[in-house]
């Protein structure tokens, strides 16, 4: 099997899945409106700027919610693959000559598409409604790109691994949503990390979302906000280290735990 | 893209077993914990035939078929499917078999046409998607979403996906469960059509009439073993079993079990000097034979 056919079929899977997703209009509307609604609510509740800095609260939330958007893959794949396992998709595919890696390439591209759309929407709404200024330095965009790519990859792999946890497709959204919401609360998406107790920050530091948000804050808030960080700086080297470790760890976890069959299939 | 058109395929080349054998199994065994699901099954399915596996729920027929499909591992035994061990499936081998699973409710938002065309892309030499859709009778539904299809239409889509790769061997697992009688007849036509093109078909079913209508040979599985195997007409000594001759005489229904029904009828004809009132001659139906076979005393493991 050539590498090109894995890529070609992966792309074909991505187009097929994305097309099916876009047709579930209710899912589309809620997927894309959730971060915007959250941004609107938080922007309305906590207006103004953080005391002692020129950082607006909206900027903080845009950066945090972009972190969430980049982690969509965790939820999307965790639930999506559990459903695929339950409704017969995985078994049907396993019976065809489709390379197994093409299935994952398809999922990855589909997830990347969803994350990119959400991030673009957040940036546009942030600029139009909350006076967000896009960074002009090239170095900030370089940071954005690597944080985004590493973050999406780490979250997607974690999602693939987590998809084996739910006992059935029906229970998947409950099982996967809980850790995702908790992570968002302790990782600085909804509540600034500086206001969290130290032990909670330590717990969050184990997972990728805290580091993704930190990386995005460095991009969208810049030096003015560094003083708000727990460490007094954005620690970009640590961001890279932790996210890189999660990509490798997530891959190992997937290889160890992934099941092509549902539990009732034995 | 070039597609194989719907023409009869060339006969098989003899495989490593030296015969035109599509499926060969010897001593196939599978346990789940303490439960013996398959306890030593031997199978020889010839290329080009329609072979039915009958048996009650939990008899081991789905496990057997899933091992042949490469979906399940086996504990012991020798198996060859199209000359390949299904325990070590390769992409090339997957392209030569088609599988229609028991239940599926995936891909609800794609249309029939999109789904079949998408799956065609998985195979090295697929059939023409439009032709396959026409064959399974879904041309009018080509632009409908899968979730809008009826149960029978959904099943025909499953068959379309099973044959889109132009398989030499097609597995059908209880394909007509839940069909109304007319949908079943139409489905049978489709299967006969495929068999007529030279596709080897392995079918599991609960329905005796289905096996009788479609299969050239059947195996009855009970308690993880094959308890009878043969042509539907002669299965389990059915053809040579005693016939039941019955007729009406003196306002009463009379019946006689006999090994020589022809003689009995000649005798009756003489007695009535011509037409025998309400004459019937019957052998045990496949269903009666089947029920006798699967309720035999449990074989010891």
Coordinates of C-alpha atoms in Angstrom, one line a residue:
Chain A
X1 CA 0.0 0.0 0.0
X2 CA 1.5 3.3 -1.1
X3 CA 1.7 6.3 1.1
X4 CA -0.2 8.3 -1.5
X5 CA -3.2 6.0 -1.4
X6 CA -3.3 6.3 2.4
X7 CA -3.4 10.1 2.0
X8 CA -5.8 10.0 -0.9
X9 CA -8.3 7.8 0.9
X10 CA -7.8 9.8 4.1
X11 CA -8.7 13.0 2.2
X12 CA -11.7 11.2 0.7
X13 CA -12.8 10.1 4.2
X14 CA -12.4 13.7 5.5
X15 CA -14.6 15.1 2.7
X16 CA -17.2 12.4 3.3
X17 CA -17.3 12.9 7.1
X18 CA -17.3 16.7 6.8
X19 CA -20.1 16.6 4.3
X20 CA -22.2 14.4 6.6
X21 CA -21.4 16.7 9.6
X22 CA -22.4 19.8 7.7
X23 CA -25.7 18.2 6.9
X24 CA -26.6 17.8 10.6
X25 CA -27.6 21.4 10.8
X26 CA -28.5 21.4 14.5
X27 CA -25.0 20.0 15.4
X28 CA -23.3 22.5 13.1
X29 CA -25.2 25.5 14.6
X30 CA -24.5 24.5 18.2
X31 CA -20.9 23.5 17.6
X32 CA -20.0 26.9 16.1
X33 CA -22.3 29.0 18.2
X34 CA -21.1 27.7 21.6
X35 CA -17.7 29.5 21.8
X36 CA -19.3 32.7 20.4
X37 CA -22.1 32.6 22.9
X38 CA -19.6 32.0 25.7
X39 CA -17.4 34.8 24.5
X40 CA -20.5 37.1 24.4
X41 CA -21.6 36.1 27.9
X42 CA -18.1 36.4 29.5
X43 CA -17.4 39.6 27.6
X44 CA -20.7 41.1 28.9
X45 CA -20.2 40.0 32.6
X46 CA -16.6 41.0 33.0
X47 CA -16.1 44.1 30.9
X48 CA -13.2 46.5 31.1
X49 CA -9.6 45.7 31.7
X50 CA -7.7 43.7 34.3
X51 CA -6.5 46.0 37.1
X52 CA -3.0 47.3 36.7
X53 CA -2.6 46.2 33.1
X54 CA -3.9 47.3 29.8
X55 CA -5.3 43.9 29.1
X56 CA -9.0 43.7 28.3
X57 CA -11.0 40.9 29.7
X58 CA -12.3 40.1 26.2
X59 CA -8.8 39.5 25.1
X60 CA -8.3 37.0 27.9
X61 CA -11.5 35.1 26.9
X62 CA -10.7 35.1 23.2
X63 CA -7.3 33.5 23.9
X64 CA -8.9 31.0 26.3
X65 CA -11.8 30.1 24.0
X66 CA -9.3 29.6 21.1
X67 CA -7.6 27.1 23.3
X68 CA -11.0 25.4 23.7
X69 CA -11.6 25.5 20.0
X70 CA -8.2 23.9 19.3
X71 CA -9.2 21.2 21.8
X72 CA -12.5 20.5 20.0
X73 CA -10.9 17.4 18.6
X74 CA -10.9 15.8 22.0
X75 CA -14.6 16.0 22.3
X76 CA -15.4 15.5 18.6
X77 CA -13.2 12.4 18.2
X78 CA -14.0 11.0 21.6
X79 CA -17.7 11.0 20.9
X80 CA -17.5 10.5 17.1
X81 CA -15.4 7.4 17.2
X82 CA -17.4 5.9 20.1
X83 CA -20.5 6.3 17.9
X84 CA -18.6 4.9 14.9
X85 CA -17.8 1.9 17.0
X86 CA -21.3 1.5 18.1
X87 CA -23.3 2.1 14.9
X88 CA -21.2 -0.3 12.7
X89 CA -19.0 2.2 10.9
X90 CA -15.7 0.8 12.2
X91 CA -16.7 -2.8 11.6
X92 CA -17.9 -2.0 8.1
X93 CA -14.6 -0.2 7.3
X94 CA -12.6 -3.0 8.8
X95 CA -14.2 -5.3 6.3
X96 CA -13.0 -3.2 3.3
X97 CA -9.5 -2.7 1.9
X98 CA -9.5 0.9 3.3
X99 CA -6.1 1.3 5.1
X100 CA -6.8 1.8 8.8
X101 CA -4.5 4.8 8.9
X102 CA -6.7 6.5 6.3
X103 CA -9.6 6.4 8.8
X104 CA -7.5 8.4 11.2
X105 CA -6.1 10.8 8.6
X106 CA -9.8 11.5 7.7
X107 CA -10.7 12.1 11.3
X108 CA -7.7 14.4 11.8
X109 CA -8.4 16.5 8.8
X110 CA -12.1 16.7 9.7
X111 CA -11.2 17.9 13.2
X112 CA -8.6 20.4 11.9
X113 CA -11.3 21.9 9.7
X114 CA -13.7 22.2 12.6
X115 CA -11.1 23.8 14.8
X116 CA -9.9 26.3 12.1
X117 CA -13.5 27.3 11.5
X118 CA -14.1 27.9 15.2
X119 CA -10.9 29.9 15.6
X120 CA -11.7 32.0 12.6
X121 CA -15.2 32.8 13.9
X122 CA -13.8 33.7 17.4
X123 CA -11.2 36.0 15.9
X124 CA -13.8 37.8 13.7
X125 CA -16.3 38.2 16.5
X126 CA -13.6 39.2 18.9
X127 CA -12.4 41.9 16.5
X128 CA -15.9 43.2 15.6
X129 CA -17.6 43.1 19.0
X130 CA -14.8 43.2 21.6
X131 CA -12.1 45.4 20.2
X132 CA -9.6 42.6 19.8
X133 CA -6.4 43.6 18.1
X134 CA -4.8 41.0 16.0
X135 CA -1.0 40.7 16.6
X136 CA 1.1 42.3 13.9
X137 CA 4.4 40.6 14.8
X138 CA 5.4 37.7 12.6
X139 CA 6.8 35.9 15.7
X140 CA 3.4 36.0 17.3
X141 CA 1.8 34.2 14.3
X142 CA 4.6 31.7 14.3
X143 CA 3.8 30.9 17.9
X144 CA 0.1 30.7 17.1
X145 CA 0.8 28.2 14.3
X146 CA 2.9 25.8 16.4
X147 CA 0.7 26.0 19.5
X148 CA -2.3 25.4 17.3
X149 CA -0.8 22.4 15.4
X150 CA 0.6 20.8 18.6
X151 CA -2.5 21.5 20.5
X152 CA -4.9 20.1 17.9
X153 CA -2.7 17.0 17.5
X154 CA -2.4 16.3 21.2
X155 CA -6.2 16.8 21.8
X156 CA -7.1 14.7 18.8
X157 CA -5.0 11.8 19.9
X158 CA -6.3 12.1 23.4
X159 CA -9.8 12.1 22.0
X160 CA -9.1 8.9 20.0
X161 CA -7.8 7.2 23.2
X162 CA -10.8 8.5 25.2
X163 CA -13.2 7.1 22.6
X164 CA -12.6 3.6 24.1
X165 CA -13.9 4.7 27.5
X166 CA -17.7 5.0 26.8
X167 CA -19.5 1.7 27.0
X168 CA -21.7 2.7 24.1
X169 CA -22.3 5.4 21.5
X170 CA -25.3 6.7 23.5
X171 CA -23.2 7.3 26.7
X172 CA -20.3 8.8 24.8
X173 CA -21.3 12.5 25.0
X174 CA -21.8 12.3 28.8
X175 CA -18.6 10.4 29.3
X176 CA -16.5 12.7 27.1
X177 CA -18.1 16.1 28.0
X178 CA -17.4 15.9 31.7
X179 CA -13.6 15.8 31.6
X180 CA -13.7 18.4 28.8
X181 CA -15.8 20.9 30.8
X182 CA -13.7 20.3 34.0
X183 CA -10.5 20.9 32.1
X184 CA -11.9 24.1 30.7
X185 CA -12.6 25.4 34.2
X186 CA -9.2 24.6 35.6
X187 CA -7.1 25.5 32.6
X188 CA -7.8 29.2 32.4
X189 CA -10.5 29.2 29.7
X190 CA -13.4 30.5 31.9
X191 CA -11.5 31.6 35.0
X192 CA -8.0 33.3 34.9
X193 CA -5.4 30.8 36.1
X194 CA -4.1 33.5 38.6
X195 CA -7.4 33.2 40.5
X196 CA -7.2 29.4 40.9
X197 CA -5.8 27.7 43.9
X198 CA -2.2 26.4 43.3
X199 CA -3.1 22.7 43.7
X200 CA -5.8 23.1 40.9
X201 CA -3.2 24.8 38.6
X202 CA -0.9 21.9 39.3
X203 CA -3.5 19.4 38.3
X204 CA -4.3 21.4 35.2
X205 CA -0.6 21.6 34.3
X206 CA -0.6 17.8 33.7
X207 CA -3.0 18.3 30.8
X208 CA -2.5 20.1 27.4
X209 CA -5.3 22.6 27.6
X210 CA -3.7 24.9 30.2
X211 CA -0.6 25.1 28.1
X212 CA -2.5 25.7 24.9
X213 CA -4.4 28.6 26.5
X214 CA -1.1 30.0 27.9
X215 CA 0.4 29.9 24.4
X216 CA -2.6 31.6 22.8
X217 CA -2.5 34.3 25.5
X218 CA 1.1 35.1 24.6
X219 CA -0.1 35.5 21.0
X220 CA -3.2 37.7 21.6
X221 CA -2.3 39.6 24.8
X222 CA 1.4 39.9 24.4
X223 CA 4.0 41.2 26.9
X224 CA 1.5 43.4 28.7
X225 CA -0.2 40.3 30.1
X226 CA 2.9 38.3 31.1
X227 CA 2.7 39.7 34.6
X228 CA -0.7 38.0 35.0
X229 CA 0.7 34.5 34.5
X230 CA 1.4 32.4 37.5
X231 CA 5.0 32.1 36.5
X232 CA 5.3 35.8 35.5
X233 CA 6.0 34.8 31.9
X234 CA 4.4 32.7 29.2
X235 CA 7.0 29.9 29.5
X236 CA 6.7 29.1 25.8
X237 CA 9.5 26.6 26.0
X238 CA 7.5 24.6 28.6
X239 CA 4.4 24.9 26.4
X240 CA 6.2 23.3 23.6
X241 CA 7.7 20.6 25.8
X242 CA 4.3 19.6 27.4
X243 CA 2.3 19.7 24.2
X244 CA 5.1 17.7 22.4
X245 CA 5.1 15.2 25.2
X246 CA 1.3 14.8 24.9
X247 CA 1.5 14.2 21.2
X248 CA 3.9 11.3 21.7
X249 CA 2.1 10.1 24.8
X250 CA -1.3 10.4 23.1
X251 CA 0.0 8.3 20.2
X252 CA 1.2 5.6 22.5
X253 CA -2.0 5.6 24.4
X254 CA -4.0 5.2 21.1
X255 CA -1.9 2.4 19.9
X256 CA -2.3 0.6 23.3
X257 CA -6.0 1.1 23.8
X258 CA -7.8 1.5 20.5
X259 CA -10.5 -1.0 19.8
X260 CA -12.1 -1.6 16.4
X261 CA -14.9 -3.5 18.0
X262 CA -17.7 -2.5 20.4
X263 CA -17.9 -4.2 23.7
X264 CA -20.8 -6.4 22.7
X265 CA -18.7 -7.6 19.8
X266 CA -16.2 -9.0 22.2
Chain B
X1 CA -11.6 5.5 -13.7
X2 CA -12.3 2.1 -15.3
X3 CA -15.0 0.0 -13.8
X4 CA -15.5 -3.7 -14.2
X5 CA -18.8 -4.0 -15.9
X6 CA -21.4 -6.5 -14.7
X7 CA -20.4 -9.6 -16.7
X8 CA -20.0 -13.2 -15.5
X9 CA -16.5 -13.6 -14.2
X10 CA -14.0 -16.2 -15.3
X11 CA -13.9 -19.4 -13.3
X12 CA -11.5 -19.6 -10.4
X13 CA -8.1 -20.8 -10.7
X14 CA -7.5 -23.9 -8.5
X15 CA -6.1 -22.7 -5.2
X16 CA -3.4 -24.1 -2.9
X17 CA -5.8 -26.8 -1.8
X18 CA -5.9 -28.1 -5.4
X19 CA -9.6 -27.5 -5.8
X20 CA -11.9 -24.7 -6.7
X21 CA -12.6 -24.1 -3.1
X22 CA -13.6 -20.7 -1.9
X23 CA -13.7 -21.5 1.8
X24 CA -12.1 -24.4 3.6
X25 CA -12.1 -25.0 7.3
X26 CA -10.9 -27.9 9.5
X27 CA -11.4 -28.2 13.2
X28 CA -12.5 -24.5 13.6
X29 CA -12.8 -23.8 17.3
X30 CA -13.6 -20.6 19.3
X31 CA -14.3 -20.2 23.0
X32 CA -15.5 -17.2 24.9
X33 CA -14.3 -17.8 28.5
X34 CA -16.0 -21.0 29.5
X35 CA -18.5 -21.0 26.7
X36 CA -17.7 -23.0 23.7
X37 CA -19.1 -21.0 20.7
X38 CA -17.6 -23.1 17.9
X39 CA -16.5 -26.6 18.7
X40 CA -14.7 -28.1 15.7
X41 CA -16.3 -27.1 12.5
X42 CA -15.3 -28.4 9.0
X43 CA -16.4 -26.6 5.9
X44 CA -15.9 -26.9 2.2
X45 CA -17.5 -24.2 0.2
X46 CA -17.0 -24.4 -3.5
X47 CA -16.3 -21.5 -5.8
X48 CA -19.5 -20.3 -7.4
X49 CA -22.0 -21.9 -5.1
X50 CA -24.5 -20.3 -2.7
X51 CA -23.9 -21.9 0.7
X52 CA -26.3 -21.4 3.6
X53 CA -25.5 -21.8 7.2
X54 CA -28.6 -22.4 9.3
X55 CA -28.9 -22.6 13.0
X56 CA -30.7 -21.2 16.0
X57 CA -29.5 -18.1 17.8
X58 CA -26.3 -18.8 19.7
X59 CA -25.5 -21.9 17.7
X60 CA -22.2 -20.4 16.6
X61 CA -23.1 -19.5 13.0
X62 CA -22.3 -15.8 13.3
X63 CA -19.0 -16.5 15.2
X64 CA -18.1 -19.0 12.4
X65 CA -18.8 -16.4 9.7
X66 CA -17.0 -13.6 11.5
X67 CA -13.9 -15.8 11.7
X68 CA -14.1 -16.5 8.0
X69 CA -14.6 -12.7 7.3
X70 CA -11.4 -11.9 9.3
X71 CA -13.4 -10.0 12.0
X72 CA -12.7 -12.5 14.7
X73 CA -9.8 -14.6 15.8
X74 CA -10.0 -18.3 16.2
X75 CA -8.6 -20.5 19.0
X76 CA -7.8 -23.5 16.9
X77 CA -8.2 -25.0 13.4
X78 CA -7.1 -24.5 9.9
X79 CA -8.9 -22.0 7.7
X80 CA -8.5 -20.8 4.2
X81 CA -10.7 -18.2 2.5
X82 CA -9.8 -17.6 -1.1
X83 CA -6.5 -19.2 -0.3
X84 CA -5.7 -16.8 2.5
X85 CA -5.8 -17.3 6.3
X86 CA -8.4 -14.8 7.4
X87 CA -6.6 -14.5 10.8
X88 CA -4.0 -12.5 8.8
X89 CA -6.1 -10.4 6.5
X90 CA -4.3 -8.3 3.9
X91 CA -5.6 -5.4 1.9
X92 CA -5.5 -7.4 -1.3
X93 CA -7.6 -10.1 0.2
X94 CA -10.1 -7.6 1.6
X95 CA -10.5 -6.3 -1.9
X96 CA -11.6 -9.8 -3.0
X97 CA -14.3 -10.4 -0.5
X98 CA -17.5 -8.5 0.3
X99 CA -19.3 -8.4 3.6
X100 CA -22.9 -7.5 4.4
X101 CA -23.1 -7.3 8.2
X102 CA -26.1 -8.2 10.3
X103 CA -27.0 -4.7 11.5
X104 CA -25.8 -1.3 10.5
X105 CA -27.2 2.2 11.0
X106 CA -24.2 4.3 10.1
X107 CA -23.8 7.0 7.4
X108 CA -27.2 8.4 8.0
X109 CA -26.6 11.8 6.5
X110 CA -24.9 10.8 3.2
X111 CA -27.0 10.0 0.1
X112 CA -27.1 6.6 -1.5
X113 CA -25.1 7.8 -4.5
X114 CA -22.4 9.5 -2.4
X115 CA -22.0 6.4 -0.2
X116 CA -21.6 3.9 -3.0
X117 CA -19.2 6.2 -4.9
X118 CA -17.2 6.8 -1.8
X119 CA -16.8 3.1 -1.0
X120 CA -15.9 2.4 -4.7
X121 CA -12.8 4.5 -4.1
X122 CA -11.5 1.9 -1.5
X123 CA -11.2 -0.8 -4.1
X124 CA -8.6 -1.4 -6.8
X125 CA -11.1 -2.4 -9.5
X126 CA -14.6 -1.4 -8.4
X127 CA -17.8 -2.0 -10.3
X128 CA -19.5 1.0 -11.8
X129 CA -21.4 2.7 -8.9
X130 CA -24.5 3.7 -11.0
X131 CA -24.8 0.1 -12.3
X132 CA -24.5 -1.4 -8.8
X133 CA -27.2 1.1 -7.5
X134 CA -29.4 0.0 -10.4
X135 CA -28.8 -3.7 -9.7
X136 CA -30.0 -3.3 -6.1
X137 CA -33.0 -1.3 -7.2
X138 CA -32.1 2.0 -5.6
X139 CA -31.8 4.2 -8.7
X140 CA -34.8 6.2 -7.8
X141 CA -33.3 6.8 -4.3
X142 CA -29.8 7.7 -5.5
X143 CA -30.2 11.3 -4.1
X144 CA -31.9 10.3 -0.9
X145 CA -30.2 10.4 2.5
X146 CA -29.5 7.0 4.0
X147 CA -31.6 7.8 7.1
X148 CA -34.6 8.3 4.9
X149 CA -34.5 4.7 3.4
X150 CA -36.8 2.0 4.5
X151 CA -35.4 -1.1 6.2
X152 CA -35.4 -3.1 2.9
X153 CA -33.8 -0.3 1.0
X154 CA -31.1 0.1 3.7
X155 CA -30.3 -3.6 3.4
X156 CA -30.1 -3.3 -0.4
X157 CA -27.6 -0.4 0.1
X158 CA -25.6 -2.7 2.4
X159 CA -25.5 -5.3 -0.4
X160 CA -24.5 -2.6 -2.9
X161 CA -21.6 -1.7 -0.6
X162 CA -20.8 -5.4 -0.2
X163 CA -20.5 -5.9 -4.0
X164 CA -19.1 -2.5 -5.1
X165 CA -15.5 -3.9 -5.0
X166 CA -16.5 -6.7 -7.4
X167 CA -15.8 -9.5 -4.8
X168 CA -15.2 -13.1 -5.6
X169 CA -16.9 -14.1 -2.4
X170 CA -19.8 -12.4 -0.6
X171 CA -20.8 -12.9 3.0
X172 CA -24.4 -12.2 3.9
X173 CA -25.3 -12.3 7.6
X174 CA -29.1 -12.7 8.0
X175 CA -29.8 -10.4 5.2
X176 CA -33.6 -10.4 5.2
X177 CA -34.4 -10.2 8.9
X178 CA -37.4 -7.9 9.3
X179 CA -38.4 -7.9 5.7
X180 CA -42.0 -8.1 4.5
X181 CA -42.6 -11.1 2.1
X182 CA -42.5 -9.1 -1.1
X183 CA -39.2 -7.3 -0.1
X184 CA -37.7 -10.7 0.6
X185 CA -38.7 -12.1 -2.8
X186 CA -37.1 -9.1 -4.5
X187 CA -34.0 -9.5 -2.3
X188 CA -33.8 -13.2 -3.3
X189 CA -33.9 -12.2 -7.0
X190 CA -30.9 -9.9 -6.3
X191 CA -29.0 -12.7 -4.7
X192 CA -29.8 -15.1 -7.5
X193 CA -28.6 -12.5 -9.9
X194 CA -25.3 -12.1 -8.1
X195 CA -24.8 -15.9 -7.9
X196 CA -25.6 -16.1 -11.6
X197 CA -22.7 -13.8 -12.3
X198 CA -20.4 -16.3 -10.6
X199 CA -20.0 -14.7 -7.1
X200 CA -19.6 -17.3 -4.4
X201 CA -22.1 -16.5 -1.6
X202 CA -22.1 -17.6 2.0
X203 CA -25.4 -16.8 3.7
X204 CA -26.5 -17.2 7.3
X205 CA -30.2 -17.2 7.9
X206 CA -33.0 -18.2 10.3
X207 CA -35.4 -18.7 7.4
X208 CA -35.7 -22.2 6.1
X209 CA -37.5 -21.1 2.9
X210 CA -34.7 -18.6 2.3
X211 CA -32.1 -21.4 2.4
X212 CA -34.3 -23.6 0.3
X213 CA -34.9 -20.9 -2.3
X214 CA -31.3 -19.7 -2.6
X215 CA -28.8 -22.3 -1.5
X216 CA -27.3 -25.1 -3.4
X217 CA -26.0 -26.6 -0.2
X218 CA -26.8 -25.9 3.5
X219 CA -25.0 -26.7 6.8
X220 CA -27.0 -26.8 10.0
X221 CA -25.1 -25.6 13.0
X222 CA -26.2 -26.4 16.5
X223 CA -24.2 -26.3 19.7
X224 CA -21.2 -25.1 17.9
X225 CA -21.1 -28.0 15.5
X226 CA -22.4 -29.0 12.1
X227 CA -25.1 -31.5 12.7
X228 CA -26.1 -31.9 9.0
X229 CA -24.9 -30.8 5.6
X230 CA -26.1 -31.3 2.1
X231 CA -28.5 -30.1 -0.6
X232 CA -31.7 -28.6 0.9
X233 CA -33.8 -31.3 -0.8
X234 CA -31.9 -34.2 0.8
X235 CA -30.8 -32.6 4.0
X236 CA -30.9 -34.9 7.1
X237 CA -32.3 -37.8 5.0
X238 CA -35.2 -35.7 4.0
X239 CA -35.7 -37.2 0.6
X240 CA -35.6 -40.8 1.8
X241 CA -37.6 -40.3 4.9
X242 CA -41.0 -42.0 5.0
X243 CA -43.6 -40.2 2.9
X244 CA -47.1 -39.5 4.2
X245 CA -49.9 -40.4 1.9
X246 CA -53.3 -39.1 2.8
X247 CA -56.8 -39.1 1.3
X248 CA -60.5 -38.9 2.2
X249 CA -62.6 -42.0 2.6
X250 CA -66.1 -42.4 4.1
X251 CA -66.1 -38.7 5.2
X252 CA -62.9 -39.2 7.2
X253 CA -59.3 -38.1 6.6
X254 CA -57.0 -41.2 6.3
X255 CA -53.2 -41.2 6.3
X256 CA -50.4 -43.7 5.9
X257 CA -46.7 -43.4 6.5
X258 CA -44.8 -45.4 3.9
X259 CA -41.4 -46.0 2.3
X260 CA -43.1 -46.8 -1.0
X261 CA -45.6 -44.0 -1.7
X262 CA -45.9 -44.8 -5.4
X263 CA -47.1 -48.3 -4.6
X264 CA -49.6 -47.0 -2.1
X265 CA -51.0 -44.6 -4.6
X266 CA -51.3 -47.3 -7.3
X267 CA -53.2 -49.5 -4.7
X268 CA -55.5 -46.6 -3.8
X269 CA -56.1 -45.8 -7.4
X270 CA -57.3 -49.4 -7.9
X271 CA -59.4 -49.3 -4.8
X272 CA -61.2 -46.1 -5.9
X273 CA -61.2 -47.2 -9.5
X274 CA -59.7 -43.8 -10.6
X275 CA -59.5 -40.5 -8.8
X276 CA -58.5 -40.8 -5.1
X277 CA -60.4 -38.1 -3.1
X278 CA -58.2 -35.3 -1.7
X279 CA -54.9 -37.2 -2.3
X280 CA -51.7 -35.7 -1.0
X281 CA -48.2 -37.2 -0.8
X282 CA -45.7 -35.2 1.4
X283 CA -42.2 -35.6 2.7
X284 CA -41.0 -33.8 5.9
X285 CA -40.6 -30.1 5.1
X286 CA -37.1 -28.6 5.5
X287 CA -38.5 -26.9 8.6
X288 CA -39.5 -30.2 10.2
X289 CA -36.1 -31.7 9.3
X290 CA -34.3 -28.7 10.6
X291 CA -36.2 -28.6 13.9
X292 CA -35.5 -32.3 14.4
X293 CA -31.8 -31.7 13.8
X294 CA -31.3 -28.7 16.1
X295 CA -33.3 -30.3 18.9
X296 CA -31.1 -33.4 18.9
X297 CA -29.7 -34.2 22.4
X298 CA -26.9 -31.8 23.2
X299 CA -23.5 -33.1 22.0
X300 CA -21.0 -33.4 24.7
X301 CA -18.1 -30.9 24.4

